[in-house]
Coordinates of C-alpha atoms in Angstrom, one line a residue:
Chain B
M175 CA 125.6 156.3 -7.3
T176 CA 126.6 158.4 -10.3
K177 CA 129.1 161.2 -9.9
D178 CA 126.3 163.7 -11.0
I179 CA 125.1 163.6 -7.4
L180 CA 128.0 165.5 -6.1
Q181 CA 127.6 168.3 -8.6
M182 CA 123.8 168.4 -8.6
K183 CA 122.2 171.5 -7.2
N184 CA 119.1 170.7 -5.1
A185 CA 116.1 171.6 -7.2
P186 CA 113.7 174.2 -5.8
A187 CA 110.8 172.5 -4.0
S188 CA 107.5 172.7 -5.7
D189 CA 104.1 171.6 -4.2
K190 CA 104.5 168.4 -6.2
V191 CA 107.5 167.6 -4.0
G192 CA 107.0 166.8 -0.3
R193 CA 109.9 167.6 2.1
Y194 CA 110.0 165.8 5.4
E195 CA 112.6 166.1 8.1
F196 CA 113.5 163.1 10.2
L197 CA 115.9 162.5 13.1
A198 CA 118.5 159.7 13.0
E199 CA 117.5 158.5 16.5
P200 CA 120.3 157.1 18.6
F201 CA 118.7 153.7 18.9
H202 CA 118.1 153.5 15.2
C203 CA 121.8 153.8 14.5
D204 CA 124.3 151.0 14.1
C205 CA 127.4 150.3 16.2
V206 CA 129.4 153.0 14.3
G207 CA 126.7 155.7 14.6
R208 CA 125.1 155.4 11.1
L209 CA 121.4 155.2 10.6
F210 CA 120.4 151.6 9.8
L211 CA 119.3 151.3 6.2
G212 CA 116.1 149.6 7.3
H213 CA 115.2 152.6 9.4
L214 CA 116.0 154.9 6.5
G215 CA 113.7 152.8 4.3
N216 CA 111.0 153.2 6.9
H217 CA 111.4 157.0 6.9
M218 CA 111.1 156.9 3.1
L219 CA 107.9 154.9 3.3
N220 CA 106.6 157.5 5.9
A221 CA 107.6 160.3 3.6
A222 CA 105.7 158.6 0.8
D223 CA 102.6 158.3 3.0
F224 CA 102.8 161.9 4.3
H225 CA 103.1 163.1 0.7
S226 CA 100.2 161.0 -0.6
T227 CA 98.0 161.8 2.4
A228 CA 98.5 165.5 1.9
R229 CA 97.3 165.1 -1.7
G230 CA 94.3 162.9 -1.1
F231 CA 95.6 159.4 -1.8
G232 CA 97.2 158.3 1.5
M233 CA 96.9 154.9 3.1
S234 CA 94.4 156.0 5.8
Y235 CA 92.0 157.2 3.1
L236 CA 92.5 154.2 0.9
Q237 CA 91.7 151.9 3.8
T238 CA 88.2 153.4 4.0
I239 CA 87.6 152.4 0.4
N240 CA 89.2 149.0 0.6
R241 CA 92.3 150.0 -1.3
A242 CA 96.0 149.9 -0.3
W243 CA 99.3 150.8 -1.8
V244 CA 101.6 147.9 -2.2
L245 CA 105.3 148.4 -2.6
S246 CA 106.5 146.5 -5.6
R247 CA 110.2 147.7 -6.0
L248 CA 112.5 149.9 -4.0
A249 CA 116.1 151.0 -4.8
I250 CA 118.2 153.1 -2.4
E251 CA 121.6 154.5 -3.3
M252 CA 123.5 156.3 -0.6
K253 CA 126.8 158.2 -0.7
T254 CA 126.8 158.4 3.1
M255 CA 124.3 157.6 5.8
P256 CA 122.7 160.0 8.2
R257 CA 124.7 160.0 11.5
Q258 CA 123.4 159.6 15.0
N259 CA 121.2 162.6 16.0
E260 CA 121.4 164.2 12.5
R261 CA 118.3 165.8 11.2
F262 CA 118.0 164.9 7.5
T263 CA 115.4 165.5 4.9
V264 CA 113.6 163.1 2.6
E265 CA 112.1 164.7 -0.5
T266 CA 109.6 162.6 -2.4
W267 CA 107.5 163.0 -5.6
V268 CA 105.6 161.0 -8.1
E269 CA 107.6 160.6 -11.3
S270 CA 104.9 158.9 -13.3
A271 CA 101.6 157.1 -13.0
M272 CA 100.1 154.3 -15.1
R273 CA 96.9 152.5 -14.6
Y274 CA 98.4 149.7 -12.4
F275 CA 101.8 151.1 -11.3
T276 CA 103.1 154.4 -10.1
S277 CA 106.7 155.4 -9.8
R278 CA 107.8 157.5 -6.8
N279 CA 111.3 159.0 -6.3
F280 CA 113.2 160.1 -3.2
H281 CA 116.1 162.6 -2.6
I282 CA 117.8 162.3 0.7
V283 CA 119.5 165.5 2.0
G284 CA 121.9 165.7 5.0
A285 CA 121.7 168.3 7.8
D286 CA 124.1 170.5 5.9
G287 CA 121.9 170.6 2.9
V288 CA 124.1 168.3 0.8
T289 CA 122.6 165.4 -1.1
I290 CA 123.5 162.1 0.5
G291 CA 121.3 159.7 -1.5
F292 CA 118.4 158.9 -3.8
G293 CA 115.7 156.4 -4.0
R294 CA 113.3 155.0 -6.6
S295 CA 110.2 153.0 -5.9
I296 CA 107.3 151.4 -7.8
W297 CA 103.9 150.9 -6.2
A298 CA 100.7 149.1 -7.2
M299 CA 97.3 149.7 -5.7
I300 CA 95.3 146.6 -4.6
D301 CA 91.8 145.9 -3.6
T302 CA 92.2 144.8 0.0
Q303 CA 89.3 142.3 -0.3
T304 CA 90.2 140.6 -3.5
R305 CA 94.0 141.3 -3.2
Q306 CA 93.9 142.1 -6.9
P307 CA 95.5 145.1 -8.6
T308 CA 93.1 148.0 -9.1
D309 CA 93.1 151.1 -11.3
I310 CA 95.1 153.9 -9.7
F311 CA 93.3 156.4 -11.9
S312 CA 90.0 155.5 -10.3
I313 CA 91.0 157.5 -7.2
G314 CA 89.6 161.0 -7.4
D315 CA 89.1 160.7 -11.2
G316 CA 92.8 160.3 -12.0
A317 CA 93.8 162.9 -9.3
I318 CA 97.3 161.5 -9.1
N319 CA 98.1 162.9 -12.6
Q320 CA 98.0 166.5 -11.3
W321 CA 100.9 165.7 -8.9
I322 CA 103.4 164.2 -11.4
E323 CA 106.8 165.9 -11.4
K324 CA 108.8 164.9 -14.4
D325 CA 111.6 167.4 -14.2
K326 CA 113.2 166.8 -10.8
P327 CA 116.2 164.6 -11.3
C328 CA 116.8 161.3 -9.7
P329 CA 120.2 160.3 -11.1
I330 CA 120.3 156.6 -10.1
E331 CA 119.5 153.6 -12.2
K332 CA 116.1 152.0 -12.1
G333 CA 116.0 148.6 -10.6
G334 CA 116.9 145.7 -12.9
H335 CA 115.4 142.3 -12.9
V336 CA 117.4 140.2 -10.3
K337 CA 117.4 136.6 -11.4
M338 CA 119.2 134.2 -9.2
P339 CA 122.0 132.6 -11.2
D340 CA 123.2 129.1 -10.5
G341 CA 125.3 128.7 -7.4
A342 CA 123.1 130.5 -4.9
E343 CA 123.4 129.0 -1.5
L344 CA 120.9 128.7 1.3
V345 CA 122.6 130.9 3.9
R346 CA 120.0 131.4 6.6
S347 CA 116.4 130.4 7.5
I348 CA 114.4 132.4 10.0
D349 CA 110.9 132.1 11.5
T350 CA 108.6 135.1 11.5
Y351 CA 106.5 136.3 14.5
Y352 CA 104.0 138.9 15.7
S353 CA 106.6 141.8 15.5
D354 CA 107.3 141.1 11.8
V355 CA 103.7 141.6 10.7
D356 CA 102.4 145.0 9.6
I357 CA 98.9 146.5 9.6
N358 CA 98.2 144.8 6.3
G359 CA 98.8 141.4 7.8
H360 CA 102.0 140.8 5.8
I361 CA 105.7 140.7 6.7
N362 CA 106.8 144.3 6.9
S363 CA 108.7 145.4 3.8
V364 CA 111.5 146.9 5.9
K365 CA 112.1 143.7 7.8
Y366 CA 113.4 142.0 4.7
I367 CA 115.9 144.8 4.3
E368 CA 117.1 144.2 7.9
H369 CA 117.3 140.4 7.4
I370 CA 119.2 140.8 4.1
I371 CA 121.8 143.2 5.6
D372 CA 122.2 140.9 8.5
L373 CA 123.5 138.2 6.2
W374 CA 126.8 140.0 6.4
P375 CA 128.6 139.8 9.8
L376 CA 129.0 142.7 12.2
E377 CA 132.7 143.0 11.3
W378 CA 131.9 143.4 7.6
H379 CA 129.7 146.4 8.4
L380 CA 132.5 148.1 10.5
G381 CA 134.4 148.6 7.2
C382 CA 131.7 148.8 4.7
Q383 CA 128.5 150.7 4.0
V384 CA 125.7 149.8 1.7
L385 CA 126.1 151.7 -1.5
R386 CA 123.0 150.5 -3.3
L387 CA 120.2 148.1 -2.4
E388 CA 117.4 147.2 -4.7
I389 CA 114.6 144.9 -3.8
A390 CA 111.7 143.6 -5.8
Y391 CA 108.7 142.3 -3.8
V392 CA 107.3 139.3 -5.6
A393 CA 104.8 137.8 -3.2
E394 CA 103.5 138.4 0.3
A395 CA 104.6 136.4 3.3
H396 CA 102.6 136.1 6.5
G397 CA 103.4 135.8 10.2
G398 CA 104.5 132.2 10.9
D399 CA 106.0 131.7 7.5
R400 CA 109.6 130.4 7.5
L401 CA 111.9 132.5 5.3
D402 CA 114.9 131.0 3.5
F403 CA 117.6 133.4 2.3
W404 CA 119.5 132.3 -0.8
R405 CA 122.6 134.3 -1.6
V406 CA 125.1 134.4 -4.4
D407 CA 128.1 136.7 -4.4
T408 CA 128.5 138.4 -7.8
G409 CA 131.6 140.4 -6.9
P410 CA 133.8 141.1 -3.9
R411 CA 131.3 143.6 -2.6
E412 CA 128.1 142.6 -4.5
A413 CA 125.5 139.9 -4.0
D414 CA 122.1 138.8 -5.1
V415 CA 119.7 137.5 -2.5
E416 CA 116.5 135.7 -3.0
V417 CA 114.0 135.2 -0.1
R418 CA 111.7 132.2 -0.3
K419 CA 108.9 131.2 2.0
N420 CA 108.2 127.8 3.4
G421 CA 110.8 126.2 1.3
A422 CA 109.2 127.1 -2.0
E423 CA 107.7 130.3 -3.3
T424 CA 109.8 133.4 -4.0
V425 CA 108.9 136.3 -1.7
C426 CA 111.4 138.9 -2.9
R427 CA 114.8 139.3 -4.7
A428 CA 117.4 141.8 -3.8
R429 CA 120.7 143.1 -5.2
I430 CA 123.1 144.8 -2.8
S431 CA 126.5 146.4 -3.2
F432 CA 128.8 147.9 -0.6
I433 CA 131.5 150.5 -0.5
Chain G
M172 CA 97.4 149.7 36.2
T173 CA 95.7 151.2 39.2
K174 CA 92.2 152.8 38.8
D175 CA 93.7 156.1 39.8
I176 CA 94.9 156.6 36.3
L177 CA 91.4 157.1 35.0
Q178 CA 90.6 159.8 37.5
M179 CA 94.0 161.5 37.5
K180 CA 94.2 165.0 36.1
N181 CA 97.2 165.6 34.0
A182 CA 99.6 167.7 36.2
P183 CA 100.7 171.0 34.8
A184 CA 104.0 170.8 33.0
S185 CA 106.9 172.3 34.7
D186 CA 110.4 172.8 33.2
K187 CA 111.4 169.7 35.1
V188 CA 109.0 167.8 33.0
G189 CA 109.8 167.3 29.3
R190 CA 106.9 166.7 26.9
Y191 CA 107.5 165.2 23.5
E192 CA 105.0 164.4 20.8
F193 CA 105.4 161.2 18.7
L194 CA 103.6 159.7 15.8
A195 CA 102.4 156.1 15.8
E196 CA 103.9 155.5 12.4
P197 CA 101.9 153.0 10.2
F198 CA 104.8 150.6 9.9
H199 CA 105.4 150.7 13.6
C200 CA 101.9 149.4 14.3
D201 CA 100.9 145.8 14.6
C202 CA 98.4 143.8 12.5
V203 CA 95.4 145.4 14.4
G204 CA 96.7 148.9 14.2
R205 CA 98.3 149.3 17.7
L206 CA 101.8 150.8 18.1
F207 CA 104.2 147.9 18.9
L208 CA 105.3 148.0 22.5
G209 CA 108.9 147.9 21.4
H210 CA 108.5 151.1 19.4
L211 CA 106.7 152.7 22.3
G212 CA 109.7 151.8 24.5
N213 CA 112.0 153.3 21.9
H214 CA 110.0 156.6 22.0
M215 CA 110.3 156.6 25.8
L216 CA 114.1 156.2 25.5
N217 CA 114.1 159.0 22.9
A218 CA 112.1 161.2 25.3
A219 CA 114.5 160.4 28.1
D220 CA 117.4 161.5 25.9
F221 CA 115.7 164.7 24.6
H222 CA 114.9 165.6 28.2
S223 CA 118.4 165.0 29.5
T224 CA 120.1 166.6 26.5
A225 CA 118.1 169.8 27.0
R226 CA 119.3 169.8 30.7
G227 CA 123.0 169.1 30.0
F228 CA 123.3 165.4 30.7
G229 CA 122.3 163.7 27.4
M230 CA 124.0 160.8 25.7
S231 CA 125.9 162.9 23.1
Y232 CA 127.5 165.1 25.7
L233 CA 128.3 162.0 27.9
Q234 CA 130.0 160.4 24.9
T235 CA 132.5 163.2 24.8
I236 CA 133.6 162.5 28.4
N237 CA 133.5 158.7 28.1
R238 CA 130.3 158.3 30.1
A239 CA 127.0 156.7 29.1
W240 CA 123.6 156.1 30.6
V241 CA 122.8 152.4 30.9
L242 CA 119.2 151.4 31.3
S243 CA 118.9 149.1 34.3
R244 CA 115.1 148.6 34.7
L245 CA 112.1 149.6 32.7
A246 CA 108.4 149.1 33.6
I247 CA 105.6 150.1 31.2
E248 CA 101.9 149.9 32.1
M249 CA 99.4 150.7 29.4
K250 CA 95.6 151.0 29.5
T251 CA 95.5 151.3 25.7
M252 CA 98.1 151.6 23.1
P253 CA 98.5 154.5 20.6
R254 CA 96.7 153.7 17.4
Q255 CA 98.0 153.9 13.8
N256 CA 98.7 157.6 12.9
E257 CA 97.8 158.9 16.4
R258 CA 100.0 161.7 17.7
F259 CA 100.7 160.9 21.4
T260 CA 102.8 162.6 24.0
V261 CA 105.5 161.2 26.3
E262 CA 106.1 163.2 29.4
T263 CA 109.3 162.3 31.3
W264 CA 111.0 163.6 34.5
V265 CA 113.6 162.6 37.0
E266 CA 112.0 161.3 40.2
S267 CA 115.1 160.8 42.2
A268 CA 118.9 160.6 41.9
M269 CA 121.4 158.8 43.9
R270 CA 125.1 158.5 43.4
Y271 CA 124.9 155.4 41.2
F272 CA 121.3 155.2 40.1
T273 CA 118.6 157.6 38.9
S274 CA 114.9 157.0 38.6
R275 CA 113.1 158.5 35.6
N276 CA 109.3 158.3 35.1
F277 CA 107.0 158.5 32.1
H278 CA 103.4 159.5 31.5
I279 CA 101.9 158.6 28.1
V280 CA 99.0 160.7 26.9
G281 CA 96.8 160.0 23.9
A282 CA 95.9 162.4 21.1
D283 CA 92.7 163.4 23.0
G284 CA 94.7 164.4 26.1
V285 CA 93.7 161.3 28.2
T286 CA 96.3 159.3 30.1
I287 CA 96.9 156.0 28.4
G288 CA 99.9 154.7 30.4
F289 CA 102.9 155.2 32.6
G290 CA 106.4 154.1 32.8
R291 CA 109.2 153.8 35.4
S292 CA 112.9 153.4 34.7
I293 CA 116.1 153.1 36.6
W294 CA 119.4 154.2 35.0
A295 CA 123.1 153.8 35.9
M296 CA 125.9 155.9 34.5
I297 CA 129.0 154.0 33.4
D298 CA 132.6 154.8 32.3
T299 CA 132.6 153.7 28.7
Q300 CA 136.3 152.6 29.0
T301 CA 136.2 150.6 32.2
R302 CA 132.5 149.7 31.9
Q303 CA 132.2 150.4 35.6
P304 CA 129.5 152.5 37.3
T305 CA 130.5 156.1 37.9
D306 CA 129.2 158.9 40.1
I307 CA 126.2 160.6 38.6
F308 CA 126.7 163.6 40.8
S309 CA 130.1 164.2 39.2
I310 CA 128.3 165.6 36.1
G311 CA 128.0 169.4 36.3
D312 CA 128.7 169.3 40.1
G313 CA 125.5 167.4 40.9
A314 CA 123.5 169.2 38.2
I315 CA 120.9 166.5 38.0
N316 CA 119.6 167.4 41.5
Q317 CA 118.1 170.7 40.2
W318 CA 115.8 168.7 37.9
I319 CA 114.2 166.4 40.4
E320 CA 110.5 166.4 40.3
K321 CA 109.0 164.6 43.3
D322 CA 105.4 165.7 43.1
K323 CA 104.3 164.5 39.8
P324 CA 102.4 161.2 40.3
C325 CA 103.3 158.0 38.6
P326 CA 100.7 155.6 39.9
I327 CA 102.2 152.3 38.9
E328 CA 104.2 149.9 41.0
K329 CA 108.0 149.9 40.9
G330 CA 109.5 146.8 39.3
G331 CA 109.9 143.9 41.6
H332 CA 112.7 141.3 41.5
V333 CA 111.8 138.7 39.0
K334 CA 113.3 135.4 40.0
M335 CA 112.8 132.5 37.8
P336 CA 110.9 129.8 39.7
D337 CA 111.4 126.1 39.0
G338 CA 109.5 124.9 35.9
A339 CA 110.8 127.5 33.4
E340 CA 111.2 126.0 30.0
L341 CA 113.5 127.0 27.2
V342 CA 111.0 128.1 24.6
R343 CA 113.2 129.8 21.9
S344 CA 116.8 130.4 21.0
I345 CA 117.8 133.1 18.6
D346 CA 121.0 134.4 17.1
T347 CA 121.9 138.1 17.1
Y348 CA 123.2 140.1 14.1
Y349 CA 124.4 143.5 13.0
S350 CA 120.8 145.0 13.2
D351 CA 120.5 144.0 16.9
V352 CA 123.6 146.0 18.0
D353 CA 123.3 149.6 19.1
I354 CA 125.7 152.5 19.2
N355 CA 127.2 151.2 22.5
G356 CA 128.1 147.8 20.9
H357 CA 125.4 146.0 22.8
I358 CA 122.2 144.3 21.9
N359 CA 119.6 147.1 21.8
S360 CA 117.4 147.2 24.9
V361 CA 114.2 147.4 22.8
K362 CA 115.1 144.3 20.9
Y363 CA 114.6 142.2 24.0
I364 CA 111.1 143.6 24.4
E365 CA 110.3 142.6 20.8
H366 CA 111.7 139.1 21.2
I367 CA 109.9 138.6 24.5
I368 CA 106.6 139.7 23.1
D369 CA 107.1 137.4 20.1
L370 CA 107.1 134.4 22.4
W371 CA 103.3 134.6 22.2
P372 CA 101.8 133.7 18.8
L373 CA 100.2 136.2 16.5
E374 CA 96.7 134.9 17.3
W375 CA 97.2 135.6 21.0
H376 CA 98.0 139.2 20.2
L377 CA 94.8 139.6 18.2
G378 CA 92.8 139.2 21.4
C379 CA 95.2 140.5 24.0
Q380 CA 97.2 143.6 24.8
V381 CA 100.2 143.9 27.1
L382 CA 99.0 145.5 30.3
R383 CA 102.3 145.7 32.0
L384 CA 105.9 144.7 31.1
E385 CA 108.8 145.1 33.5
I386 CA 112.3 144.2 32.5
A387 CA 115.5 144.2 34.4
Y388 CA 118.7 144.3 32.4
V389 CA 121.3 142.3 34.2
A390 CA 124.2 141.9 31.8
E391 CA 125.1 143.1 28.3
A392 CA 124.9 140.9 25.3
H393 CA 126.9 141.5 22.1
G394 CA 126.3 140.9 18.4
G395 CA 126.8 137.2 17.6
D396 CA 125.6 136.0 21.1
R397 CA 123.0 133.4 21.0
L398 CA 120.0 134.3 23.3
D399 CA 117.9 131.6 25.0
F400 CA 114.5 132.5 26.2
W401 CA 113.3 130.7 29.3
R402 CA 109.6 131.2 30.2
V403 CA 107.3 130.1 33.0
D404 CA 103.6 131.0 32.9
T405 CA 102.6 132.3 36.3
G406 CA 98.9 132.8 35.5
P407 CA 96.6 132.5 32.5
R408 CA 97.8 135.9 31.2
E409 CA 101.0 136.3 33.1
A410 CA 104.5 135.0 32.7
D411 CA 108.1 135.5 33.7
V412 CA 110.8 135.3 31.1
E413 CA 114.6 135.1 31.5
V414 CA 117.0 135.7 28.7
R415 CA 120.4 134.0 28.9
K416 CA 123.3 134.3 26.5
N417 CA 125.4 131.5 25.1
G418 CA 123.7 128.9 27.2
A419 CA 124.8 130.4 30.5
E420 CA 124.8 134.0 31.8
T421 CA 121.5 135.8 32.6
V422 CA 121.1 138.9 30.4
C423 CA 117.7 140.1 31.5
R424 CA 114.5 139.1 33.3
A425 CA 111.0 140.2 32.5
R426 CA 107.5 139.9 33.9
I427 CA 104.6 140.4 31.5
S428 CA 100.9 140.5 31.9
F429 CA 98.2 140.8 29.3
I430 CA 94.6 142.1 29.2

């Protein structure tokens, strides 16, 4: 996270920016009372859907026309995490939209009104029958364009391309079950975040917090797929992780760093 | 679930009864759009904490005096499950309190105001330093007694004692990690529910819904423990499950039935 964050004044909310308050529920917090990053990610996805639903392009509407948003990339950078029972706010807005991708940003604000983190995400829209990308501008005659907010800052880097260098090791394999599968029939995006963070032992997390996680979703996995986690440490508190399904195809790649 | 449920009028709320609205978030729903039972369980635990916090005996206060509520038994019986994006209500109240155990009930109401299920739970209070049971009446000079609601109906059976008959098979073993451990340092109560339900394949869940789950928590497991799941089918849509840790000690026992 850049040092700008500490100095940055929270921009005034506009109707292009959605603001949603969430509670760091006790059982969504880790053994030292911090909200799990996976649950934060889930709240960010909820905020994205609340924001898009209120503006006419949410998931429920898209389902009626055989369309769905698919999360392609997500980056989260946190100075601190919400604490147990803290009410924090997720702001979200569309930074840009192209025919096949849209970029949505997040600003996470603690109960005291101070910035605690930011997020960036990239989404595609697919036809749920053909599973092929479709034209985002076809929804409401390009309606998304009226909601683009270019001026609100999001001072974290965009996600880079994580390529797995030589030396990655297969560190864990897990099976997937009913509870891992979402309404779209795929392994839930947030489950990957949980599994990746679980590659570090409990004791590691007592002294460390995730500073930044970026994850690129490459292919969909389904219930019953076996997921292999390949990891290479790129520094004392940094690693790249690649998840493959059924011994072969890449499902997602992530880069993680801790403080 | 007894047929009384369909006829029962929702009792008027009193200040002994807490009512809390929750959203069946899209990513908390299964592949056919029903809220996962584990997430429902989490909302019930949240409702319990909201209710007890508002009345002076919530978890955050207890932490300050080295006390904690420990869930001993939970039974959930559902006619239907909340659907994706449905706003449903969890009512909760204390049915009885004794020195070492208190009984708390739940009534789950769909968005249209119709009863969709009930729950029963038993809680102990422990000293977080000695891990021993402590006197519930020592909090606020027996304050819990003023919140007991005996008249609100909860027309589901109390949990029975699940004993594992001969013939149980070891059907799965899983390792536990950072994400499984809650603020008390134990494996999260809700995680057991998820793992137990995952013993049935995805295809089973497409045609079935959990009618009733009861679970008795016998001992605490910790991050890093390996959990063994022993199952015996007691009918075409019924089973008993016992979870043991590290190849030996019983952690919890559950009885589950599907419709």
